[in-house]
GROMACS .gro file of C-alpha atoms in nm:
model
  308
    1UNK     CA    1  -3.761   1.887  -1.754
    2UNK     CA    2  -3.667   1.966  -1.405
    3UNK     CA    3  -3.314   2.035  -1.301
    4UNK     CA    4  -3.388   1.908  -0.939
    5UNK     CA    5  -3.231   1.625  -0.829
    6UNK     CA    6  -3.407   1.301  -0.816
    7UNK     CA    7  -3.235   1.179  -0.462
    8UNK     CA    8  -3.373   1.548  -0.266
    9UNK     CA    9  -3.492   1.870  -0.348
   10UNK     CA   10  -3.302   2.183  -0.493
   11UNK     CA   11  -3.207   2.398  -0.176
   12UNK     CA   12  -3.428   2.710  -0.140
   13UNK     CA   13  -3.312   3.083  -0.040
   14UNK     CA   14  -3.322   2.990   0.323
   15UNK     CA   15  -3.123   2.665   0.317
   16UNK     CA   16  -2.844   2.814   0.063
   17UNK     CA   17  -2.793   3.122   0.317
   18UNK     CA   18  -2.766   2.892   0.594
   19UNK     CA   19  -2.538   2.683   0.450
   20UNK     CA   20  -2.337   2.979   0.309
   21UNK     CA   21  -2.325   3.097   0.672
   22UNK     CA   22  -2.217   2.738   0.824
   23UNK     CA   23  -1.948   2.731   0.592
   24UNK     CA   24  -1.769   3.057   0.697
   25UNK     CA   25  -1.824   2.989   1.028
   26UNK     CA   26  -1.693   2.660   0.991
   27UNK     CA   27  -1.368   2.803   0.771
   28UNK     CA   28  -1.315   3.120   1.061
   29UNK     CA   29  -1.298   2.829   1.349
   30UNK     CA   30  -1.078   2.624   1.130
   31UNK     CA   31  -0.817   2.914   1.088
   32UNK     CA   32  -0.868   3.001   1.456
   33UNK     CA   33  -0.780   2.697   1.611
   34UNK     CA   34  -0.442   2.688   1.328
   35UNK     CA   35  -0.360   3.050   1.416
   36UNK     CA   36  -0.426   2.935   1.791
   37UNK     CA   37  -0.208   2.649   1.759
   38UNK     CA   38   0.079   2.834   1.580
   39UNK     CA   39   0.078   3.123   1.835
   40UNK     CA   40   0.111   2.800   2.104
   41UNK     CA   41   0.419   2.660   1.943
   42UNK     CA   42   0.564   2.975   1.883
   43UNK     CA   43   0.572   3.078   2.271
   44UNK     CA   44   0.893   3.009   2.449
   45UNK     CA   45   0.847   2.736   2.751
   46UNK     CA   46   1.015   2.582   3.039
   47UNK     CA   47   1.199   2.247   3.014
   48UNK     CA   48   1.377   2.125   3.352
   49UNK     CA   49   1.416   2.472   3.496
   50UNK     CA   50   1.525   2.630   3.167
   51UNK     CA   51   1.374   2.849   2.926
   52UNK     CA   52   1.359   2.712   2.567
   53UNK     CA   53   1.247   2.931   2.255
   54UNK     CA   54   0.929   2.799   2.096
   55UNK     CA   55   0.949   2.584   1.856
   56UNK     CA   56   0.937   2.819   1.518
   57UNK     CA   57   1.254   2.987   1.667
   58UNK     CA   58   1.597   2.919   1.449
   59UNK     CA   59   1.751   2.821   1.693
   60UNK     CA   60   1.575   2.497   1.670
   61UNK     CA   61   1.677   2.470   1.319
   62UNK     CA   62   2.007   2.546   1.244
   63UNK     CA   63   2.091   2.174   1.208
   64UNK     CA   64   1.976   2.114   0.875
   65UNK     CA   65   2.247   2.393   0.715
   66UNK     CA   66   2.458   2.113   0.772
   67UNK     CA   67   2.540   1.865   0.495
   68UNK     CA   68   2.605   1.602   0.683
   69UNK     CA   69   2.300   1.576   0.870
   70UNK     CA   70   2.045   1.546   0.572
   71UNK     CA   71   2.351   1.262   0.439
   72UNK     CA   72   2.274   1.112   0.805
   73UNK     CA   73   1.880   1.097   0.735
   74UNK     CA   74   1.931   1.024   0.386
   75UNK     CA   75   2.198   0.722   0.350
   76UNK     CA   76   2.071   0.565   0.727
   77UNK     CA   77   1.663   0.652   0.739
   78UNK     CA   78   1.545   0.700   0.383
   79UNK     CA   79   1.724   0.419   0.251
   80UNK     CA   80   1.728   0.184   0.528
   81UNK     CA   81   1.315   0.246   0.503
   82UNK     CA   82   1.316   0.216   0.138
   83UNK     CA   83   1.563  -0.107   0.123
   84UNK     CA   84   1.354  -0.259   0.328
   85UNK     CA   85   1.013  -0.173   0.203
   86UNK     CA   86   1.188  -0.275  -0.163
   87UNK     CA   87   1.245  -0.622  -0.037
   88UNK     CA   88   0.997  -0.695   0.171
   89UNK     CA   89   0.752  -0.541  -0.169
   90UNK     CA   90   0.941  -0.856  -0.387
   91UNK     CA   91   0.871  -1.132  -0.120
   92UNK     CA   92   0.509  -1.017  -0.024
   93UNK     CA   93   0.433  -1.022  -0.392
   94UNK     CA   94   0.575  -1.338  -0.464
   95UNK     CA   95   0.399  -1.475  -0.147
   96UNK     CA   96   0.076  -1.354  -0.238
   97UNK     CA   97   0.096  -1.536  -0.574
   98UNK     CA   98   0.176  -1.805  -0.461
   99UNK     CA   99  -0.075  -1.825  -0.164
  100UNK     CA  100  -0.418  -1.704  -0.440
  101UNK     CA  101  -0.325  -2.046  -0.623
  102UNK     CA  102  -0.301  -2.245  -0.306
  103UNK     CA  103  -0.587  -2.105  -0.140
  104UNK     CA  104  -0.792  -2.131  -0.481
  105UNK     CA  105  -0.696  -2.504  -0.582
  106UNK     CA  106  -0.939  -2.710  -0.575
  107UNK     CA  107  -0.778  -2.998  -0.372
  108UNK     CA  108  -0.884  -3.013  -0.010
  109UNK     CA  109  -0.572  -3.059   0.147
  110UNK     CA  110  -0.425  -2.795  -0.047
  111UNK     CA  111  -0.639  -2.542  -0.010
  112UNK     CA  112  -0.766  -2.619   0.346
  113UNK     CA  113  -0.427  -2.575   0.514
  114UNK     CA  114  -0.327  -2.276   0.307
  115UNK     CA  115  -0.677  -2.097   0.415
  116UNK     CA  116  -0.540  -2.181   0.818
  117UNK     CA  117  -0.232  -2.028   0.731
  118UNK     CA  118  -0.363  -1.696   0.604
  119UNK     CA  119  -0.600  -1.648   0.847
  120UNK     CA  120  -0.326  -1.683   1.088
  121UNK     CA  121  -0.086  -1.450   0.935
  122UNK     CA  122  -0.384  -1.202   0.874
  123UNK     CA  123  -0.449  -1.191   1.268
  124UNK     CA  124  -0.169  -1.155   1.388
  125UNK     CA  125   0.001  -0.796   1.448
  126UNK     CA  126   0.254  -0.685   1.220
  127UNK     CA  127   0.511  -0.615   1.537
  128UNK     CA  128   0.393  -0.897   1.729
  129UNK     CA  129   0.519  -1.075   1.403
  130UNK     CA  130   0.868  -0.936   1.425
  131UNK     CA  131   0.933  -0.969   1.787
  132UNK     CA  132   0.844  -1.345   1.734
  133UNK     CA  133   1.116  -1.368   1.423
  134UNK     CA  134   1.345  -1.140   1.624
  135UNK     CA  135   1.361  -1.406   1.902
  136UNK     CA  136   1.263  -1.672   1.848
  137UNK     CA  137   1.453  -1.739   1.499
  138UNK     CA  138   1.752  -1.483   1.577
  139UNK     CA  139   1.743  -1.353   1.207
  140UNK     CA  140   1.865  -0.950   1.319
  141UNK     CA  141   1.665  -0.635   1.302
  142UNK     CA  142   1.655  -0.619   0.961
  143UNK     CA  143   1.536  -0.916   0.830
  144UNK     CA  144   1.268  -0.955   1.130
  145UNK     CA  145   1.142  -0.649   0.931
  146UNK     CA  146   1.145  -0.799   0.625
  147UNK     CA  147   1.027  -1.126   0.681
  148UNK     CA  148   0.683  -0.976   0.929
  149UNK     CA  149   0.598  -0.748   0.601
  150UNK     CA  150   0.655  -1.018   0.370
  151UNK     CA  151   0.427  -1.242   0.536
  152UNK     CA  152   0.160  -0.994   0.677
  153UNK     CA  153   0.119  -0.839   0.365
  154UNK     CA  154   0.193  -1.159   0.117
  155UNK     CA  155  -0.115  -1.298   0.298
  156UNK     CA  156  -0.288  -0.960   0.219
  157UNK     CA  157  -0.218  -0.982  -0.146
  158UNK     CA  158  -0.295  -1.325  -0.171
  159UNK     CA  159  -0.667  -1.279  -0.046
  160UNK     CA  160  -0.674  -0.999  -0.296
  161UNK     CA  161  -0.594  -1.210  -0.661
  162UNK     CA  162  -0.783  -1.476  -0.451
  163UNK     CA  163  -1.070  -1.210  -0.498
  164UNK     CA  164  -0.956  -1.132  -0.882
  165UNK     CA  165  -0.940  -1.470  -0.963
  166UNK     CA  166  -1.329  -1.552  -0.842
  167UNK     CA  167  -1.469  -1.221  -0.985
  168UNK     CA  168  -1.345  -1.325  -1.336
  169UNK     CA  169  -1.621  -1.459  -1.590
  170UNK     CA  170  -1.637  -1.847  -1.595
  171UNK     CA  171  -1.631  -1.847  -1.985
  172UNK     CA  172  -1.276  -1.734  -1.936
  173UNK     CA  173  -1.215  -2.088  -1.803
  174UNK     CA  174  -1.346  -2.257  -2.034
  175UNK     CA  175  -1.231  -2.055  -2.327
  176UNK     CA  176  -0.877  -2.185  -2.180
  177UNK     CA  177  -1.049  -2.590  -2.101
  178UNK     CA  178  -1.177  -2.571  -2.463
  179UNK     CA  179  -0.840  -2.491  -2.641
  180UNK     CA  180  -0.706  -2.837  -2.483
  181UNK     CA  181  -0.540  -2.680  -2.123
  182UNK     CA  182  -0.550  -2.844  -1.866
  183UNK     CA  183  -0.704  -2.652  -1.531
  184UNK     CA  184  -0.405  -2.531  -1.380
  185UNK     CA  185  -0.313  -2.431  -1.774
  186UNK     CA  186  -0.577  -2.251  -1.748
  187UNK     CA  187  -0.558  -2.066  -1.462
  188UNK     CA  188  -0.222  -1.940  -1.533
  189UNK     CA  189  -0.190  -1.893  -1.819
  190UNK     CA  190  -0.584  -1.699  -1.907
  191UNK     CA  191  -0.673  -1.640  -1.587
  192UNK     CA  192  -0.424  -1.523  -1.346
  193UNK     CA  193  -0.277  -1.271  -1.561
  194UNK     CA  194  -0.629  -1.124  -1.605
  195UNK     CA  195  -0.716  -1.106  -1.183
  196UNK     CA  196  -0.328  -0.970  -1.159
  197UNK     CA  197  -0.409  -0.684  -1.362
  198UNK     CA  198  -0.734  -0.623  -1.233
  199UNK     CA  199  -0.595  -0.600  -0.869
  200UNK     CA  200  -0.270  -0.390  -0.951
  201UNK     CA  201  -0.398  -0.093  -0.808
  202UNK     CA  202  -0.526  -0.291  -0.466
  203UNK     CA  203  -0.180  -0.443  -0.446
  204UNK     CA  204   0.039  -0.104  -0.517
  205UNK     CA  205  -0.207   0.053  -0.244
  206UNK     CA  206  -0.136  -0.200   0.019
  207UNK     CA  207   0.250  -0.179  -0.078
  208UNK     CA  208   0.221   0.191   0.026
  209UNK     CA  209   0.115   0.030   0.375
  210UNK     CA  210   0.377  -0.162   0.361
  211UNK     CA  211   0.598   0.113   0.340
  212UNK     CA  212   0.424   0.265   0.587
  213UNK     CA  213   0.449  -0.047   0.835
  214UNK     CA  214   0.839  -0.008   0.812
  215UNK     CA  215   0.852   0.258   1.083
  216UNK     CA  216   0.747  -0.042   1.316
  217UNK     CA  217   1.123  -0.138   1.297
  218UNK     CA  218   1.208   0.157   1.575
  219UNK     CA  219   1.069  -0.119   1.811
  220UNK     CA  220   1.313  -0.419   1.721
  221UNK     CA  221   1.604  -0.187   1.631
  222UNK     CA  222   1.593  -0.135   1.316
  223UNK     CA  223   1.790   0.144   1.130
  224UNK     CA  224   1.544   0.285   0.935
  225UNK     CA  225   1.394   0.662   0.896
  226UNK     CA  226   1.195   0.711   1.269
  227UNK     CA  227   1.466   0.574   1.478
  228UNK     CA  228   1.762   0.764   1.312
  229UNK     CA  229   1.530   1.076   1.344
  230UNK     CA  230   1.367   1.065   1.632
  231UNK     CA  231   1.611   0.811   1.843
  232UNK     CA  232   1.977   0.872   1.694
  233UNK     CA  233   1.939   1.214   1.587
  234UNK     CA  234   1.722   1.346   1.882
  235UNK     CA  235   1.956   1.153   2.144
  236UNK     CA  236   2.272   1.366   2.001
  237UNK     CA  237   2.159   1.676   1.949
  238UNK     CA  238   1.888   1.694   2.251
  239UNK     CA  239   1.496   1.792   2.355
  240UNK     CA  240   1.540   2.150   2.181
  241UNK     CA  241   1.558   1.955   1.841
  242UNK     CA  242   1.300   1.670   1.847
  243UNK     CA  243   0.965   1.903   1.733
  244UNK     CA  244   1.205   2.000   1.421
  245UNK     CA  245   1.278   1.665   1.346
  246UNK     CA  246   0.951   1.549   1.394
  247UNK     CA  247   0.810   1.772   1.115
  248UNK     CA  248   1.138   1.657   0.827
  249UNK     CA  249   1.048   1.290   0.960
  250UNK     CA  250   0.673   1.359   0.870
  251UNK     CA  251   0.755   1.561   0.589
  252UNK     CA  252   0.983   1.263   0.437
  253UNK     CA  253   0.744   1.009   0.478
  254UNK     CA  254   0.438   1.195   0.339
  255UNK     CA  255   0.674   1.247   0.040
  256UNK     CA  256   0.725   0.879  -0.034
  257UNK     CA  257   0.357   0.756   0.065
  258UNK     CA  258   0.196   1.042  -0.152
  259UNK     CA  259   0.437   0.975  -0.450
  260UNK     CA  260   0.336   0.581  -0.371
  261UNK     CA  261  -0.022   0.661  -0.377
  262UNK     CA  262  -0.033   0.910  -0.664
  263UNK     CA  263   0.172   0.605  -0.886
  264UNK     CA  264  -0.172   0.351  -0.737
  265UNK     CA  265  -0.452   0.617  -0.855
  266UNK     CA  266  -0.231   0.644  -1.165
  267UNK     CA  267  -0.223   0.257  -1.222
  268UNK     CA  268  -0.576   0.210  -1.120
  269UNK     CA  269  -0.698   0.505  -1.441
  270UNK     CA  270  -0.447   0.326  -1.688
  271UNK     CA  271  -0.591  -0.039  -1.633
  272UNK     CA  272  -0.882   0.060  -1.606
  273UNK     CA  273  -0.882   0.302  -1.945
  274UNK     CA  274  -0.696  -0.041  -2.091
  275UNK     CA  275  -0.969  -0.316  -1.978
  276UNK     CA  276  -1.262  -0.081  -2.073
  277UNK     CA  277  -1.076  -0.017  -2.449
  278UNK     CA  278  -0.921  -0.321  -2.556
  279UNK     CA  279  -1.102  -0.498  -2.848
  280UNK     CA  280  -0.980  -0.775  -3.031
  281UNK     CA  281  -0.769  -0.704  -3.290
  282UNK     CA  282  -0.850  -0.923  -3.604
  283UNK     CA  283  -0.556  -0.816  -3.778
  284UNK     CA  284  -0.357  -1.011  -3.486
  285UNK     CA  285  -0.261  -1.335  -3.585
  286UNK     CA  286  -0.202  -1.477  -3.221
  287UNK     CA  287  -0.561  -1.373  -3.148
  288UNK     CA  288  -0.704  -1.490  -3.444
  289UNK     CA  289  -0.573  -1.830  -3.405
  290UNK     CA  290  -0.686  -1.846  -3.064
  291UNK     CA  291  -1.050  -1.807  -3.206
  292UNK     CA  292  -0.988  -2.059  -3.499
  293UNK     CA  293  -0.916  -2.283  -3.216
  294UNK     CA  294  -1.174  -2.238  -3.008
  295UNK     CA  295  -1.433  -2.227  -3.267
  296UNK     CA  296  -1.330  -2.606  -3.363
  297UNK     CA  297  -1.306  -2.760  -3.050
  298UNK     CA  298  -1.642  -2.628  -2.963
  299UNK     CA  299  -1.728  -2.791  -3.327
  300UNK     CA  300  -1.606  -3.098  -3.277
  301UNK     CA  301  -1.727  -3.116  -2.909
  302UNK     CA  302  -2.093  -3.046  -3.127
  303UNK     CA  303  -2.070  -3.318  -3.352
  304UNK     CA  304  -1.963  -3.569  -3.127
  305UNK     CA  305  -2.249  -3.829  -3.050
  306UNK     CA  306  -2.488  -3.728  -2.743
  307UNK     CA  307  -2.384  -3.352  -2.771
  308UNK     CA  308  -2.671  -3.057  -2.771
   0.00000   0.00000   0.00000
């Protein structure tokens, strides 16, 4: 049998040297423009009439030897970003619960008005969102942060175990109808848990933009890791300092969002390695009486008069 591929043809002698040779050019323009762009930083310039080292000089770094200025960024950015991301996480979550049973019930004036909601909070930008709390409710920096993330992204979630909850098999309903539940029995009790777990990953991955979205506090005053940075920090200690602090303020928030999304890609393998294995267990007595159940209603709904 052929080793070609079925989508195109194995590259010939030609078309491997060419693409050999496109990729080292490729890799010596890539490390040119880096070295270019390091030699650029690391040439002194002029700033209002004075002469300022470039920006790999120590001179521009000598603040972090001091203690008290990774205890500034630490205790008044990190945590102010990660108490509110924390909070905002537990609302947004609760929200979006709460808004995937609304928007799925199957009364009209339930799940009409819920579906206007959502689309609303969905359209509307995230700062736009917090300006409008900010001022027009008076609720303080902080919990105009909390509340625009709750909503923006509890609408976000809510779409998403919407989604879980329609993708699941309709024999899961009515495995949980036939046992004697009633609908909304049903749906929280079989269902929901199943769409929940399905859409971990989805939700975990848009808590890491949540996270992310918490840096839009610099514009309503929030304390949280780019304003004490680039704002507090940069307004005490001056121009010579703000490329430094730029690269810890990047540097701290690529730390939390890739330790975020490594824990999502993490979650998503785990369900998915426990969906794909889990059998049922006939040694489990819970299980087995669920199917003793189930087998009898669907008996008796057989022998009733009418039935096929």
């Amino acid at each position: 049998m052929s080793n070609s591929s079925v989508l195109f043809d194995a590259p010939g002698p030609k078309a491997r040297r060419v693409s050999l040779t496109s990729s080292i050019i490729a890799g010596v323009l890539i490390i040119a423009g880096l070295a270019w762009m390091a030699w650029t930083l690391a040439q002194p310039r002029d700033s209002g009439g004075i002469t300022l080292p470039g920006f790999f000089d120590p001179s521009r770094w000598d603040i972090f030897a001091d203690p008290e200025v990774w205890q500034f960024i630490i205790t008044d950015g990190v945590l102010g970003t990660l108490r509110a991301a924390l909070v905002a996480s537990v609302f947004a979550v609760a929200l979006g619960i709460l808004f995937s049973l609304l928007r799925s019930s199957e009364i009209a004036w339930i799940r009409i008005p819920t579906t206007v909601v959502l689309e609303f909070l969905r359209g509307m930008p995230v700062l736009l969102m917090m300006l409008f709390i900010l001022l027009v409710l008076n609720t303080g920096a902080y919990w105009a942060v909390v509340a625009a993330l709750s909503l923006y992204n509890g609408a976000l979630i809510g779409e998403a175990l919407r989604a879980g909850l329609a993708a699941l098999p309709r024999g899961q309903r009515e495995a949980g109808l036939s046992l004697g539940m009633r609908p909304l029995q049903s749906k929280m009790l079989v269902e929901f848990p199943q769409a929940f777990r399905q859409m971990l990953p989805i939700i975990v991955a848009q808590l890491v933009v949540l996270l992310k979205d918490t840096s839009l506090g610099y514009i309503v005053g929030y304390s949280e890791l780019l304003r004490v940075n680039m704002n507090n920090l940069g307004s005490f200690y001056g121009n010579r300092y703000l490329f430094s602090l730029f690269v810890v303020t990047l540097a701290l928030y690529l730390i939390m969002n890739l330790t975020l999304s490594w824990f999502a890609r993490w979650l998503s393998k785990r369900t998915a390695s426990k969906s794909s294995g889990k059998r049922l267990d006939p040694e489990d007595p819970n299980q087995a009486m669920l199917v003793a159940q189930a087998t009898a209603a669907a008996k008796q709904s057989h022998a009733q008069p009418g039935s096929f």
